[in-house]
Amino acid sequence: MVEYTGQARDTGLRIKTELASRPTPSAMATPAILLRDVNLFYGANQALYDISMDIGERMVTAFIGPSGCGKSTLLRCLNRMNDLIDNVKITGKVEVNTLDIYGPKTDVIEVRRKVGMVFQKSNPFPKSIYENVVYGLRIAGINDKATLDEVCERSLRGAALWDEVKDRLDQSGLSLSGGQMQRLCIARAIANEPDIILMDEPCSALDPIATVKIEELIYALKEKYTIVIVTHNLQQAARVSDMTAFFWLGRLVEYGQTSDLFTKPKEKHTEDYITGRFG
Amino acid sequence: MRLGTLVRRGDPFVWLAGSGLGISLLMILGLLGVILVNGLGFFWPKPLLQLTLKDGVVLLGEPVTREVIPTPGVVDAPEQFRLQLKLGNRDLFGADFRWVDEAEITGRERPRDAFYFERREYGPLIGTPVRLTRGGDALATGPDAVWAALAPLIEQAEVDRAAIRTIERDEIGAINFAIERARLDMRAIDLRERQRPEQRLDAERAALDQEVVRQKALYDERQRALEALYERAAQTYLTVRASDGQEKEIRTLDIFRAYPANQLSWAEKAGVYASRIWEFVSGDPRESNTEGGIFPAIFGTVMMVVLMSLVAVPFGVLAALYLREYAKQGTLVRLVRIAVNNLAGVPSIVFGVFGLGFFVYFVGGTIDRAFFPESLPTPTYGTGGILWASLTLALLTVPVVIVASEEALAAVPRSMREASLAMGATKFQTILRVVLPAAAPGIMTGLILAMARGAGEVAPLMITGVVKLAADLPLDGIFPFFHLDRKFMHLGFHIYDVGFQSPNVEAAKPMVYSTTILLLGIVVALNITAIVIRNRLRRKYQTGAF
């Protein structure tokens, strides 16, 4: 364990240099998210170590790694959801579209409107489907019926849910099936017109058919949004993502194009993990 | 060995638990049974029994109970019974109940022409109607003819009484209120003048004088109308012969109900029963609360519980919100929580004493000095009233609301708050739009518990505003409609008063049971309302999809 600490530091550095030199997609010239030396502490425990990476615009980036490796924690750093936990300390820099989201003058509400989130457990509000989708607009003070209707339809279409629910928008969001609920949560997130959508294991509670639907949706959404997805399902990461980052014990071990990472991992640990030798 | 197996399997424990439940149910059913039988049976018209005693005395009345005559010290004495009769006619006989030894009785019969009259004062009149007169002329003589002529007169009497009450209470009441208001305004002018002698307020004074003159003219006019009404209504008299041959003449205006007890068919009895129950629920009390209805007490109880809820729920929910959502969880919050829980267990009379000292004397006294100096030394708010009683009860029930609301807030899943916050909602928006609606059913549970506790309290009310008989309801048609300074009647106190403070305990006994049924009924009705609302909310805001 102790031996590995040094190695990971080196790895982190090397990844950075590699990323800089590699022929990356053109979007990488202007990364949607930029992380530099991010450390995160829960009280005295350090959960993330010196994370530095660039996340490209309008592509899907997958975070993989065994449980407790810090991938969800890092995801929640990107829309400041970790603020809700007591005794969390974050150092380093996180920029979203060049905005320093931990800057002293940054409005956390604005950050969260720009960076939407979909959770592992689908969590629609105990309200109607319609009210679930327009929640973001309502809290922003928009109550104009025509606008709300239009956004509701557009978001539900965007989340490939419109045809299934258009006749029962006034029913409770909790009356939907698991996969529909998760797509409702996605619709709710895109109603805010964010730049980035974070997904924290969005399919882990769904059956294979619902999972396929969500994956197809992710593929479609990438046209407009930057998507960061945390997943335990390696096949899923391989299927949906353009870039993949492998985390282990709070460190970024390897980060590269998904096809490269899965076929010729540079790190021994990555190889062990993706071939199922641990994790 | 077999016993060992049984014990190991836990069978005796199941029996023990089952019998625990059984005994609890038995106690509750027994309580309900006793109350229902005694309370509801009271209104059923019973036959009238005429007894002839050995010494020639004739008694006529409703049989109430029969019991063994206690013979202390005598072994193997033959059982002797005695009978309790409700004789009525207190104005003639002095007492309306009498015990009769069965050994003394030589004859029993149910005379066909025995009538039971309910009237305004002196309890029931039991006897045979002799004649009906109007201004000295006989309208009818003989029981059957009188009964035929009397029925429409009793209906007319009810209409007349309602008209008289409208004039006396509503119209003259309003005039008196206005005159009193003018008198107080006059005093207020005096006070102002004494403070600032240089200002002249003669114009205002003259206006008030004029107002008083106007109201007095109105008063005289209404008074004349009242007298005319009395004169017209009080023309017919009924003469009734009691069992001992005495004759009693009463105004038909004063008769509330009459029935030939031994001639009634089952349906007619049911009719009397229904009309008595309706009177009980909707009428005003008579005869120092031993007869008539208890509507003012029902009204007072419900209004007090509603006022209490209006105060206790907002404060309790706000306090719970702060404790659960905003306060930093630590030693201080834990101490506050312990204090709140302990507060819920403080005896209610302690709250009553606090309410008297703080609300009535301190707050009420301050209000009087600041806003009603003209009526001092007569207190307006500086004496018990429905407002202070409700506030005292709110104080008593707020811990219940806090505890229940805190639990409800804690039960709202974290994922739901996160969903809202991740959408860019502030904490306040999240609480208002997501947390509170989801916690609403639990908060309603707190309200139910609070109402159940509040409606049943009597001790703190006795010193903060409940009275035996309140002339006016705390809500009426005279501006400003809500008279929160008024004293009020309460079912719980009514039970205590009728049962233990009544001058005529024997006659009041059934009223205790009937009032108890009503109090239970109101508590149950309030609770059911709240439960229905809670279940509706629960369906609407149900959480936890997985």
XYZ file of N, CA, C and O in Angstrom, chain A residues 44-145:
408
model
N -10.466 14.065 9.234
C -9.036 13.766 9.149
C -8.740 12.788 8.016
O -7.582 12.589 7.666
N -9.780 12.141 7.460
C -9.531 11.140 6.426
C -9.470 11.785 5.055
O -10.379 12.528 4.672
N -8.401 11.446 4.324
C -8.305 11.983 2.980
C -8.984 11.000 2.019
O -8.684 9.810 2.029
N -9.898 11.506 1.214
C -10.636 10.634 0.304
C -10.155 10.766 -1.136
O -10.289 9.833 -1.915
N -9.630 11.913 -1.500
C -9.124 12.109 -2.858
C -7.715 12.697 -2.769
O -7.442 13.560 -1.933
N -6.866 12.195 -3.638
C -5.467 12.634 -3.608
C -5.096 13.262 -4.936
O -5.078 12.576 -5.975
N -4.806 14.523 -4.943
C -4.177 15.199 -6.088
C -4.780 14.822 -7.430
O -4.080 14.362 -8.332
N -6.071 14.970 -7.564
C -6.702 14.629 -8.834
C -6.529 15.791 -9.805
O -6.912 16.921 -9.502
N -5.965 15.513 -10.939
C -5.873 16.525 -11.989
C -6.319 15.880 -13.285
O -5.788 14.840 -13.672
N -7.287 16.438 -13.929
C -7.726 15.894 -15.217
C -8.567 16.929 -15.948
O -9.096 17.860 -15.369
N -8.653 16.750 -17.277
C -9.515 17.595 -18.091
C -10.629 16.722 -18.641
O -10.373 15.602 -19.086
N -11.833 17.229 -18.614
C -12.961 16.465 -19.134
C -13.506 17.202 -20.343
O -13.832 18.389 -20.265
N -13.572 16.491 -21.446
C -13.888 17.136 -22.709
C -15.352 17.495 -22.874
O -16.231 16.861 -22.301
N -15.585 18.500 -23.681
C -16.943 18.980 -23.902
C -17.687 18.032 -24.840
O -17.114 17.501 -25.799
N -18.943 17.858 -24.592
C -19.831 17.042 -25.422
C -19.256 15.654 -25.690
O -19.246 15.183 -26.816
N -18.787 15.051 -24.669
C -18.439 13.637 -24.762
C -18.788 12.992 -23.429
O -19.082 13.679 -22.457
N -18.803 11.678 -23.440
C -19.151 10.953 -22.233
C -17.871 10.478 -21.577
O -17.058 9.815 -22.212
N -17.692 10.843 -20.329
C -16.532 10.416 -19.580
C -16.992 9.490 -18.478
O -17.901 9.843 -17.716
N -16.412 8.310 -18.405
C -16.824 7.356 -17.375
C -15.776 7.304 -16.277
O -14.573 7.342 -16.555
N -16.248 7.267 -15.020
C -15.366 7.048 -13.873
C -15.588 5.606 -13.437
O -16.715 5.212 -13.130
N -14.527 4.806 -13.430
C -14.680 3.439 -12.950
C -13.698 3.189 -11.814
O -12.771 3.971 -11.585
N -13.932 2.089 -11.121
C -13.056 1.738 -10.009
C -13.845 0.990 -8.970
O -15.086 1.011 -8.979
N -13.149 0.297 -8.069
C -13.857 -0.461 -7.042
C -14.585 0.460 -6.060
O -14.322 1.657 -6.017
N -15.461 -0.138 -5.257
C -16.227 0.658 -4.289
C -15.276 1.375 -3.336
O -14.272 0.812 -2.917
N -15.626 2.596 -3.007
C -14.835 3.340 -2.036
C -13.588 3.951 -2.630
O -12.730 4.434 -1.894
N -13.455 3.961 -3.971
C -12.245 4.498 -4.568
C -12.324 6.011 -4.738
O -11.359 6.641 -5.123
N -13.493 6.594 -4.473
C -13.596 8.048 -4.524
C -14.214 8.582 -5.800
O -14.308 9.784 -5.975
N -14.691 7.692 -6.679
C -15.218 8.204 -7.941
C -16.514 8.989 -7.741
O -16.690 10.053 -8.331
N -17.395 8.509 -6.843
C -18.622 9.273 -6.575
C -18.299 10.567 -5.851
O -18.914 11.608 -6.115
N -17.348 10.497 -4.940
C -16.955 11.705 -4.215
C -16.455 12.768 -5.187
O -16.813 13.943 -5.093
N -15.644 12.319 -6.151
C -15.135 13.288 -7.120
C -16.276 13.858 -7.955
O -16.334 15.061 -8.217
N -17.212 12.981 -8.336
C -18.354 13.447 -9.126
C -19.115 14.536 -8.378
O -19.504 15.547 -8.953
N -19.300 14.291 -7.078
C -20.057 15.254 -6.283
C -19.285 16.536 -6.017
O -19.881 17.522 -5.572
N -17.968 16.509 -6.277
C -17.201 17.755 -6.204
C -17.570 18.684 -7.359
O -17.401 19.890 -7.275
N -18.046 18.094 -8.462
C -18.220 18.880 -9.675
C -19.467 19.758 -9.625
O -19.597 20.683 -10.414
N -20.418 19.444 -8.734
C -21.534 20.387 -8.555
C -21.684 20.788 -7.093
O -22.743 21.192 -6.648
N -20.604 20.631 -6.368
C -20.523 21.074 -4.972
C -21.566 20.413 -4.088
O -22.037 21.005 -3.120
N -21.945 19.178 -4.399
C -22.874 18.481 -3.499
C -22.176 18.077 -2.207
O -22.830 17.789 -1.203
N -20.838 18.025 -2.237
C -20.138 17.678 -1.004
C -20.254 18.778 0.051
O -19.981 18.543 1.223
N -20.695 19.965 -0.370
C -20.903 21.041 0.606
C -21.902 20.637 1.682
O -21.888 21.166 2.786
N -22.788 19.701 1.315
C -23.877 19.361 2.245
C -23.389 18.505 3.400
O -24.101 18.318 4.371
N -22.166 17.954 3.258
C -21.669 17.081 4.320
C -20.793 17.912 5.248
O -19.980 18.722 4.793
N -20.989 17.705 6.532
C -20.189 18.449 7.509
C -18.727 18.011 7.424
O -18.417 16.882 7.068
N -17.838 18.910 7.774
C -16.422 18.584 7.928
C -15.749 18.148 6.638
O -14.801 17.379 6.668
N -16.241 18.606 5.508
C -15.536 18.291 4.265
C -14.636 19.458 3.904
O -15.045 20.620 3.967
N -13.374 19.132 3.547
C -12.456 20.184 3.130
C -11.922 19.832 1.752
O -11.549 18.685 1.500
N -11.943 20.773 0.856
C -11.489 20.521 -0.512
C -10.389 21.531 -0.843
O -10.547 22.733 -0.591
N -9.291 21.047 -1.368
C -8.246 21.962 -1.844
C -8.051 21.704 -3.333
O -8.483 20.686 -3.871
N -7.384 22.633 -4.008
C -7.172 22.490 -5.438
C -8.170 23.336 -6.203
O -8.887 24.158 -5.626
N -8.210 23.108 -7.517
C -9.040 23.979 -8.344
C -9.971 23.144 -9.217
O -9.565 22.138 -9.796
N -11.239 23.526 -9.264
C -12.192 22.881 -10.170
C -12.814 23.991 -11.018
O -13.410 24.917 -10.471
N -12.640 23.894 -12.320
C -13.246 24.912 -13.193
C -14.273 24.234 -14.092
O -14.008 23.180 -14.668
N -15.425 24.843 -14.188
C -16.448 24.374 -15.117
C -16.658 25.487 -16.126
O -17.063 26.590 -15.745
N -16.336 25.206 -17.371
C -16.411 26.244 -18.404
C -15.713 27.520 -17.946
O -16.291 28.608 -17.967
N -14.512 27.328 -17.475
C -13.605 28.394 -17.010
C -14.092 29.104 -15.739
O -13.444 30.030 -15.274
N -15.193 28.676 -15.173
C -15.646 29.284 -13.917
C -15.083 28.463 -12.755
O -15.275 27.247 -12.693
N -14.369 29.145 -11.868
C -13.812 28.463 -10.704
C -14.956 28.216 -9.712
O -15.393 29.134 -9.024
N -15.469 26.972 -9.654
C -16.705 26.767 -8.895
C -16.483 26.818 -7.391
O -17.435 26.954 -6.630
N -15.243 26.701 -6.930
C -15.003 26.864 -5.483
C -14.474 28.253 -5.169
O -14.004 28.495 -4.066
N -14.552 29.150 -6.149
C -14.083 30.515 -5.927
C -14.929 31.221 -4.887
O -16.090 30.862 -4.666
N -14.349 32.192 -4.227
C -15.057 32.860 -3.127
C -16.328 33.573 -3.572
O -17.255 33.728 -2.788
N -16.383 34.003 -4.829
C -17.560 34.772 -5.249
C -18.560 33.914 -6.010
O -19.559 34.423 -6.507
N -18.268 32.635 -6.142
C -19.127 31.789 -6.966
C -20.430 31.468 -6.239
O -20.433 31.158 -5.051
N -21.527 31.573 -6.986
C -22.844 31.270 -6.427
C -23.124 29.778 -6.627
O -23.224 29.303 -7.751
N -23.238 29.067 -5.530
C -23.387 27.614 -5.611
C -24.675 27.232 -6.345
O -24.740 26.232 -7.058
N -25.700 28.067 -6.219
C -26.963 27.792 -6.910
C -26.736 27.813 -8.418
O -27.204 26.941 -9.159
N -25.965 28.792 -8.866
C -25.671 28.935 -10.296
C -24.890 27.714 -10.790
O -25.176 27.165 -11.857
N -23.919 27.257 -9.967
C -23.135 26.074 -10.336
C -24.052 24.876 -10.529
O -23.974 24.150 -11.525
N -24.967 24.695 -9.590
C -25.815 23.498 -9.655
C -26.826 23.585 -10.790
O -27.278 22.560 -11.291
N -27.179 24.792 -11.178
C -28.080 24.901 -12.334
C -27.333 24.559 -13.628
O -27.924 24.074 -14.580
N -26.024 24.844 -13.623
C -25.221 24.583 -14.831
C -24.776 23.123 -14.883
O -24.481 22.599 -15.957
N -24.668 22.497 -13.701
C -24.194 21.116 -13.643
C -25.314 20.265 -13.048
O -25.502 20.213 -11.844
N -26.080 19.606 -13.905
C -27.192 18.796 -13.423
C -26.701 17.464 -12.906
O -25.571 17.060 -13.163
N -27.581 16.782 -12.149
C -27.143 15.510 -11.586
C -28.284 14.495 -11.602
O -29.432 14.824 -11.344
N -27.913 13.264 -11.904
C -28.861 12.146 -11.850
C -28.286 11.140 -10.863
O -27.099 10.810 -10.943
N -29.127 10.681 -9.935
C -28.612 9.890 -8.823
C -28.766 8.395 -9.065
O -29.519 7.954 -9.930
N -28.058 7.651 -8.228
C -28.089 6.193 -8.331
C -29.501 5.678 -8.113
O -30.037 4.908 -8.891
N -30.113 6.152 -6.998
C -31.487 5.773 -6.720
C -32.363 6.851 -7.335
O -32.215 8.018 -6.983
N -33.228 6.467 -8.257
C -34.035 7.514 -8.877
C -34.906 8.142 -7.797
O -35.514 7.448 -6.987
N -34.912 9.459 -7.792
C -35.573 10.150 -6.684
C -36.517 11.230 -7.179
O -36.321 12.401 -6.913
N -37.544 10.839 -7.919
C -38.527 11.866 -8.286
C -39.221 12.407 -7.041
O -39.328 11.709 -6.041
N -39.652 13.654 -7.118
C -40.390 14.228 -5.993
C -41.780 13.616 -5.947
O -42.317 13.216 -6.987
N -42.379 13.561 -4.776
C -43.759 13.048 -4.706
C -44.741 14.064 -5.263
O -45.639 14.531 -4.581
N -44.528 14.436 -6.504
C -45.410 15.382 -7.177
C -45.793 14.752 -8.515
O -45.332 13.665 -8.843
N -46.576 15.498 -9.296
C -46.968 14.967 -10.600
C -45.750 14.943 -11.523
O -44.734 15.591 -11.267
N -45.862 14.188 -12.610
C -44.778 14.108 -13.583
C -44.451 15.507 -14.087
O -43.286 15.912 -14.150
N -45.499 16.258 -14.390
C -45.318 17.616 -14.903
C -44.529 18.470 -13.918
O -43.538 19.100 -14.260
N -44.975 18.434 -12.651
C -44.320 19.279 -11.649
C -42.885 18.829 -11.400
O -42.019 19.632 -11.077
N -42.623 17.540 -11.546
C -41.258 17.063 -11.408
C -40.358 17.703 -12.458
O -39.270 18.166 -12.140
N -40.850 17.726 -13.696
C -40.000 18.214 -14.776
C -39.761 19.714 -14.645
O -38.647 20.190 -14.830
N -40.811 20.455 -14.284
C -40.662 21.912 -14.262
C -40.169 22.426 -12.909
O -40.145 23.633 -12.680
N -39.749 21.516 -12.033
C -39.332 21.941 -10.688
C -38.257 23.013 -10.751
O -38.323 24.034 -10.062
N -37.245 22.794 -11.625
C -36.140 23.749 -11.729
C -36.620 25.129 -12.143
O -36.113 26.146 -11.669
N -37.626 25.157 -13.021
C -38.147 26.452 -13.454
C -38.946 27.120 -12.351
O -38.851 28.320 -12.130
N -39.719 26.299 -11.661
C -40.520 26.866 -10.567
C -39.621 27.509 -9.522
O -39.901 28.610 -9.059
N -38.552 26.814 -9.132
C -37.724 27.406 -8.083
C -36.949 28.600 -8.605
O -36.506 29.438 -7.836
N -36.812 28.691 -9.956
C -36.180 29.883 -10.500
C -37.193 31.010 -10.637
O -36.861 32.095 -11.113
N -38.446 30.752 -10.242
C -39.453 31.805 -10.255
C -40.218 31.910 -11.560
O -40.908 32.895 -11.782
N -40.079 30.905 -12.440
C -40.811 30.950 -13.713
C -42.133 30.208 -13.531
O -42.142 29.019 -13.214
N -43.235 30.917 -13.721
C -44.531 30.274 -13.530
C -45.433 30.443 -14.742
O -46.613 30.120 -14.678
N -44.866 30.948 -15.831
C -45.663 31.166 -17.039
C -46.045 29.821 -17.649
O -45.179 29.008 -17.982
N -47.352 29.589 -17.760
C -47.848 28.269 -18.149
C -47.283 27.815 -19.505
O -46.832 26.678 -19.651
